[in-house]
Short mmCIF file of C-alpha atoms in Angstrom, two decimals:
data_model
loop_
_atom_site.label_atom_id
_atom_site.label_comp_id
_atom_site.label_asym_id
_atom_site.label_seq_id
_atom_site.Cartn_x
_atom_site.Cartn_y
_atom_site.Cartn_z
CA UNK X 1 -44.09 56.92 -73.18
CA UNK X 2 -40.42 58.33 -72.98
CA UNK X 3 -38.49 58.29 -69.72
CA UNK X 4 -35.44 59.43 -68.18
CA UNK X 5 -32.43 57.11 -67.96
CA UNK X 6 -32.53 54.95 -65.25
CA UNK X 7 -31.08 55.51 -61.54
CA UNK X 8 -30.38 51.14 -61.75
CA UNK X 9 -28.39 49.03 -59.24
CA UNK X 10 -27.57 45.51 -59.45
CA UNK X 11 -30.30 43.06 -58.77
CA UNK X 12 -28.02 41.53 -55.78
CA UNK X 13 -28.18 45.06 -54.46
CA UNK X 14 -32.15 45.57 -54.50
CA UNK X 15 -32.20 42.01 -53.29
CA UNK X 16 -30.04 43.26 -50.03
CA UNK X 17 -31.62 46.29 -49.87
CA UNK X 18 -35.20 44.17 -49.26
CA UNK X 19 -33.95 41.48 -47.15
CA UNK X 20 -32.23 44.38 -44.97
CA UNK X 21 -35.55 46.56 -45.12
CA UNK X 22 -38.06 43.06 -44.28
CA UNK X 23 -35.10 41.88 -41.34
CA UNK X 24 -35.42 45.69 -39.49
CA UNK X 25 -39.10 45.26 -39.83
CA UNK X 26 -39.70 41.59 -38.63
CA UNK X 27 -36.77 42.29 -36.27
CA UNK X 28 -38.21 45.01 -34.57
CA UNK X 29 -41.65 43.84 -34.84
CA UNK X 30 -41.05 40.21 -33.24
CA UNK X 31 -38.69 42.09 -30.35
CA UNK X 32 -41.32 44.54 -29.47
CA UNK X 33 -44.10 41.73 -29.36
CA UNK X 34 -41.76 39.87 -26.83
CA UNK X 35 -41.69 42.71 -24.60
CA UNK X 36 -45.07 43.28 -24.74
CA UNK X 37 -45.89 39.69 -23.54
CA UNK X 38 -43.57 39.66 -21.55
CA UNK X 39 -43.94 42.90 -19.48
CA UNK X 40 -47.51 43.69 -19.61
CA UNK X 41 -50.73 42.26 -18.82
CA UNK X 42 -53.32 41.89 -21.68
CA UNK X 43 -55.84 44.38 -21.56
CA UNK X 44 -53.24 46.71 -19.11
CA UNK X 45 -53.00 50.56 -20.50
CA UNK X 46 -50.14 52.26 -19.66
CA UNK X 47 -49.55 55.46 -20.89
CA UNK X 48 -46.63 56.69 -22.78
CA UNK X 49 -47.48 60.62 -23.75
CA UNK X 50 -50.85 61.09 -22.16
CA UNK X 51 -53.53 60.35 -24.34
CA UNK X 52 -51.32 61.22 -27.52
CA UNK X 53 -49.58 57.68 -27.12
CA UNK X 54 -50.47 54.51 -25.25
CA UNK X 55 -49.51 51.26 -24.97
CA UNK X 56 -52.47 48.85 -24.97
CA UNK X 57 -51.96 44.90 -25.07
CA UNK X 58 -54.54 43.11 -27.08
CA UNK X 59 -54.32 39.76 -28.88
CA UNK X 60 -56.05 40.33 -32.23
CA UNK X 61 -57.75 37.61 -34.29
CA UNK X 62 -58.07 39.57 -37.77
CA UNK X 63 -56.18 41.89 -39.88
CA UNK X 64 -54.26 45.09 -39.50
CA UNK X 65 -55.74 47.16 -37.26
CA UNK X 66 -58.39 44.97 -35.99
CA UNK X 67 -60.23 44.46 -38.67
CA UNK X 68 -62.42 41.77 -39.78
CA UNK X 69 -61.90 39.40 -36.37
CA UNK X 70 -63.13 35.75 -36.95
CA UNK X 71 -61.05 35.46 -40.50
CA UNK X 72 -57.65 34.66 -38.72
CA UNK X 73 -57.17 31.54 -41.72
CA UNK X 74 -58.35 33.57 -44.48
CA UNK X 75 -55.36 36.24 -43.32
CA UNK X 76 -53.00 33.29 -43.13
CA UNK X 77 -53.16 31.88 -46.67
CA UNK X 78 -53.31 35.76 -48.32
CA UNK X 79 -50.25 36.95 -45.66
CA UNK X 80 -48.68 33.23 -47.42
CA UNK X 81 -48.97 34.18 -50.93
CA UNK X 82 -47.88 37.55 -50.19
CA UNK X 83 -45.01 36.67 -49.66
CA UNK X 84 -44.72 33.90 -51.87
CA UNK X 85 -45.27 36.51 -54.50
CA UNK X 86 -42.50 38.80 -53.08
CA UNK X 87 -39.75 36.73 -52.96
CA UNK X 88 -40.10 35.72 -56.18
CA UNK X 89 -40.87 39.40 -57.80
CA UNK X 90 -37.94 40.39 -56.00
CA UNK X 91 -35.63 39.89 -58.63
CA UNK X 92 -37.40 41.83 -60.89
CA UNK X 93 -36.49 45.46 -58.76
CA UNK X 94 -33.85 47.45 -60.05
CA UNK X 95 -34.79 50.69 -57.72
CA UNK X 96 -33.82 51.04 -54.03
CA UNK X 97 -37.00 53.02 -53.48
CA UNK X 98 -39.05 50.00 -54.78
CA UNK X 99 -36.96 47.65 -53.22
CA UNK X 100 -37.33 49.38 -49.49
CA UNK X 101 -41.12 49.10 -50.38
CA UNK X 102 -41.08 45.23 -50.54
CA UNK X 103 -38.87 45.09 -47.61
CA UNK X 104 -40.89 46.77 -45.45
CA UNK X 105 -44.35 45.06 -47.06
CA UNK X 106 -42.40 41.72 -46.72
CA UNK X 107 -41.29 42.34 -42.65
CA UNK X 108 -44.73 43.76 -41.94
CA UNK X 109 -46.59 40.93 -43.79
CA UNK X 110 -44.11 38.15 -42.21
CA UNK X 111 -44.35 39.60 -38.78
CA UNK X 112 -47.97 39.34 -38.22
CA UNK X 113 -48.03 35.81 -39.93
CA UNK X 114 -45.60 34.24 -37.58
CA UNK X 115 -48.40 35.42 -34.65
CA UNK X 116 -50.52 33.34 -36.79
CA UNK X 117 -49.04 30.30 -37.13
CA UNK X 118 -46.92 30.06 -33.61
CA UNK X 119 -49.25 32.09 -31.71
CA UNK X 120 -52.21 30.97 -29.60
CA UNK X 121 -55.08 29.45 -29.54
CA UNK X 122 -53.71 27.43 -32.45
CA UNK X 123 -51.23 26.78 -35.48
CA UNK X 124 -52.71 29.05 -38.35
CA UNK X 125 -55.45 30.76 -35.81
CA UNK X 126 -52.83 32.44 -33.89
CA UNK X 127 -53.90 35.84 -32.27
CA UNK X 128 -51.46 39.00 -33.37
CA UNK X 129 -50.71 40.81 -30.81
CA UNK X 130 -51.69 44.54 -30.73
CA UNK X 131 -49.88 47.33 -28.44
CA UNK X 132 -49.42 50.43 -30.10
CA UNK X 133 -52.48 53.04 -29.33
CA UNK X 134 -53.05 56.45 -30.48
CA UNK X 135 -57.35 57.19 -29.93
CA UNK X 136 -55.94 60.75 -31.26
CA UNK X 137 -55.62 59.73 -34.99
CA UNK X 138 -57.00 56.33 -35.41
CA UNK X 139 -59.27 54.37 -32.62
CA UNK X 140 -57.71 50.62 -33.58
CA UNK X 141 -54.43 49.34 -31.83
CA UNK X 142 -52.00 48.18 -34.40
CA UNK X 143 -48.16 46.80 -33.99
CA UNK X 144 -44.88 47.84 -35.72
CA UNK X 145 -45.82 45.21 -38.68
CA UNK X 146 -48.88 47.24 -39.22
CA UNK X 147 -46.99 50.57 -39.70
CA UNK X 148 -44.33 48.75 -41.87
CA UNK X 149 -47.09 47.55 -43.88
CA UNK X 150 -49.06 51.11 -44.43
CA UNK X 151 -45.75 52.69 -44.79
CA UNK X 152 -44.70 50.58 -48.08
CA UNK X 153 -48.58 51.43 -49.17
CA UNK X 154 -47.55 55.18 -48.87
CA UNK X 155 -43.81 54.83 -50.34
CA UNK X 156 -46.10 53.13 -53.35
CA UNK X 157 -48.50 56.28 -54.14
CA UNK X 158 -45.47 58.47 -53.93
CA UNK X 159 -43.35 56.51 -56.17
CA UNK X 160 -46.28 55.63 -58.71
CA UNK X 161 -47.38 59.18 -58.40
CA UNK X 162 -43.80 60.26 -59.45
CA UNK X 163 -44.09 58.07 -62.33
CA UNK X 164 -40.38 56.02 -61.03
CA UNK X 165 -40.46 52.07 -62.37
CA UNK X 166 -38.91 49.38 -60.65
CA UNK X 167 -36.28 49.60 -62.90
CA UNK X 168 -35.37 53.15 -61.30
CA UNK X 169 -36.75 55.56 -64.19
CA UNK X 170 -39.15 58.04 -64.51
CA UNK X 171 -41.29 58.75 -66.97
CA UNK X 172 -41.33 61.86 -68.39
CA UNK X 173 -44.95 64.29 -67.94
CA UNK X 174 -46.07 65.69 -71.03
CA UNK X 175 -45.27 69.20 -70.48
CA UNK X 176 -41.60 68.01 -69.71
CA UNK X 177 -41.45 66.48 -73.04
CA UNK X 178 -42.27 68.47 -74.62
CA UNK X 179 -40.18 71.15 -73.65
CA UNK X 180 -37.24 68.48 -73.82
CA UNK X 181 -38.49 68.08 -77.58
CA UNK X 182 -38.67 71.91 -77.92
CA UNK X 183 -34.95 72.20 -77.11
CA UNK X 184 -33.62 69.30 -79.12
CA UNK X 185 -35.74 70.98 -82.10
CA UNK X 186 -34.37 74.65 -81.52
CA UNK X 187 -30.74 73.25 -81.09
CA UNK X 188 -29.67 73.13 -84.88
CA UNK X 189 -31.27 76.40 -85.82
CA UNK X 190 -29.34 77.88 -83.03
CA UNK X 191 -26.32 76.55 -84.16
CA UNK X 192 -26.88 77.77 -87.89
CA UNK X 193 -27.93 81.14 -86.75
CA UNK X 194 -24.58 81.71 -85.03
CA UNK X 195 -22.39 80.35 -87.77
CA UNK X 196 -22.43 84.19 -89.20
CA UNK X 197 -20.79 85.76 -86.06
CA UNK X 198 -18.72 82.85 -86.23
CA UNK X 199 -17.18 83.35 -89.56
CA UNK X 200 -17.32 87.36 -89.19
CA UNK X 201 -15.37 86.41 -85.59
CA UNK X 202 -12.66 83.94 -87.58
CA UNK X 203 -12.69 86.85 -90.29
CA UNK X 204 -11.57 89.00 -87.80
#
């Protein structure tokens, strides 16, 4: 399948580009967390815009969004070969779309495992804590790793929907093609068919 030429940077770029994107994730993630221990007590609602945003402390044993409680090791060896398998794709990304998507996958992922393993009750059975509620839209509490996490999910559709590779190109739809074939095809009889008004024009 054809594609257009490539939007590349470096692979030291992409490679800043994700550590930036995965540091302003786990940054912000690990700061709010603090806070949230620090100045609330668990279980204590406090409300931020009525019922459209609250904040909600809860120490969550399973995965985003409170799923699957009672799995907190299972959660710790996938969230460790995550990002095993991150770090060393990394150098594969050529794109500064793709590379913000492993960023933020990387800070979300890496945010939530360090509740984990340094978290109570216990090294690898640490509980993530939870803060962020909106009953509105979805009825778990989540955490800024969460939404870094569903946010490189969406950046993924989008950029696999628009066909762009980690390399930065795009492959080209059919339709496109062929109309880009359609041109290239028409181009020489153009040319010949106006070689008579350009003699007559010389002639002249």
């Amino acid at each position: 399948m054809e594609a257009e030429p490539a939007a590349k940077v470096g692979s030291a770029t992409a490679l800043l580009v994700v550590a930036g994107a995965a540091l302003a994730a786990y940054g912000l993630d690990q700061l709010s967390k603090f806070l949230v221990v620090s100045n609330l007590t668990e279980g204590e609602i406090v409300p931020v815009l009525g019922s459209l945003l609250q904040w909600q402390f809860v120490r969550n044993p399973g995965a985003a969004f409170s799923l699957a409680s009672g799995m907190t090791w299972i959660f710790t060896i996938l969230a460790a070969g995550v990002i095993t398998f991150i770090v060393w794709f990394a150098r594969r990304i050529r794109s500064i779309a793709w590379a913000v998507v492993f960023g933020l996958l990387l800070g979300g992922v890496l945010g939530n495992l360090t509740d984990r393993l340094f978290r109570e009750p216990s090294f690898g059975l640490g509980h993530v804590v939870d803060f962020i509620s909106t009953p509105w839209l979805i009825p778990a509490i989540y955490n800024i790793a969460d939404i870094a996490i569903v946010s490189s999910m969406v950046l993924f559709m989008i950029l696999t929907i628009r066909g762009i590779g980690l390399d930065g190109s795009r492959e080209l739809r059919p339709a496109k093609r062929d109309s880009a074939e359609s041109v290239q095809r028409d181009a020489p009889a153009a040319a010949e068919g106006d070689a008579p008004l350009r003699e007559a024009a010389s002639g002249a």
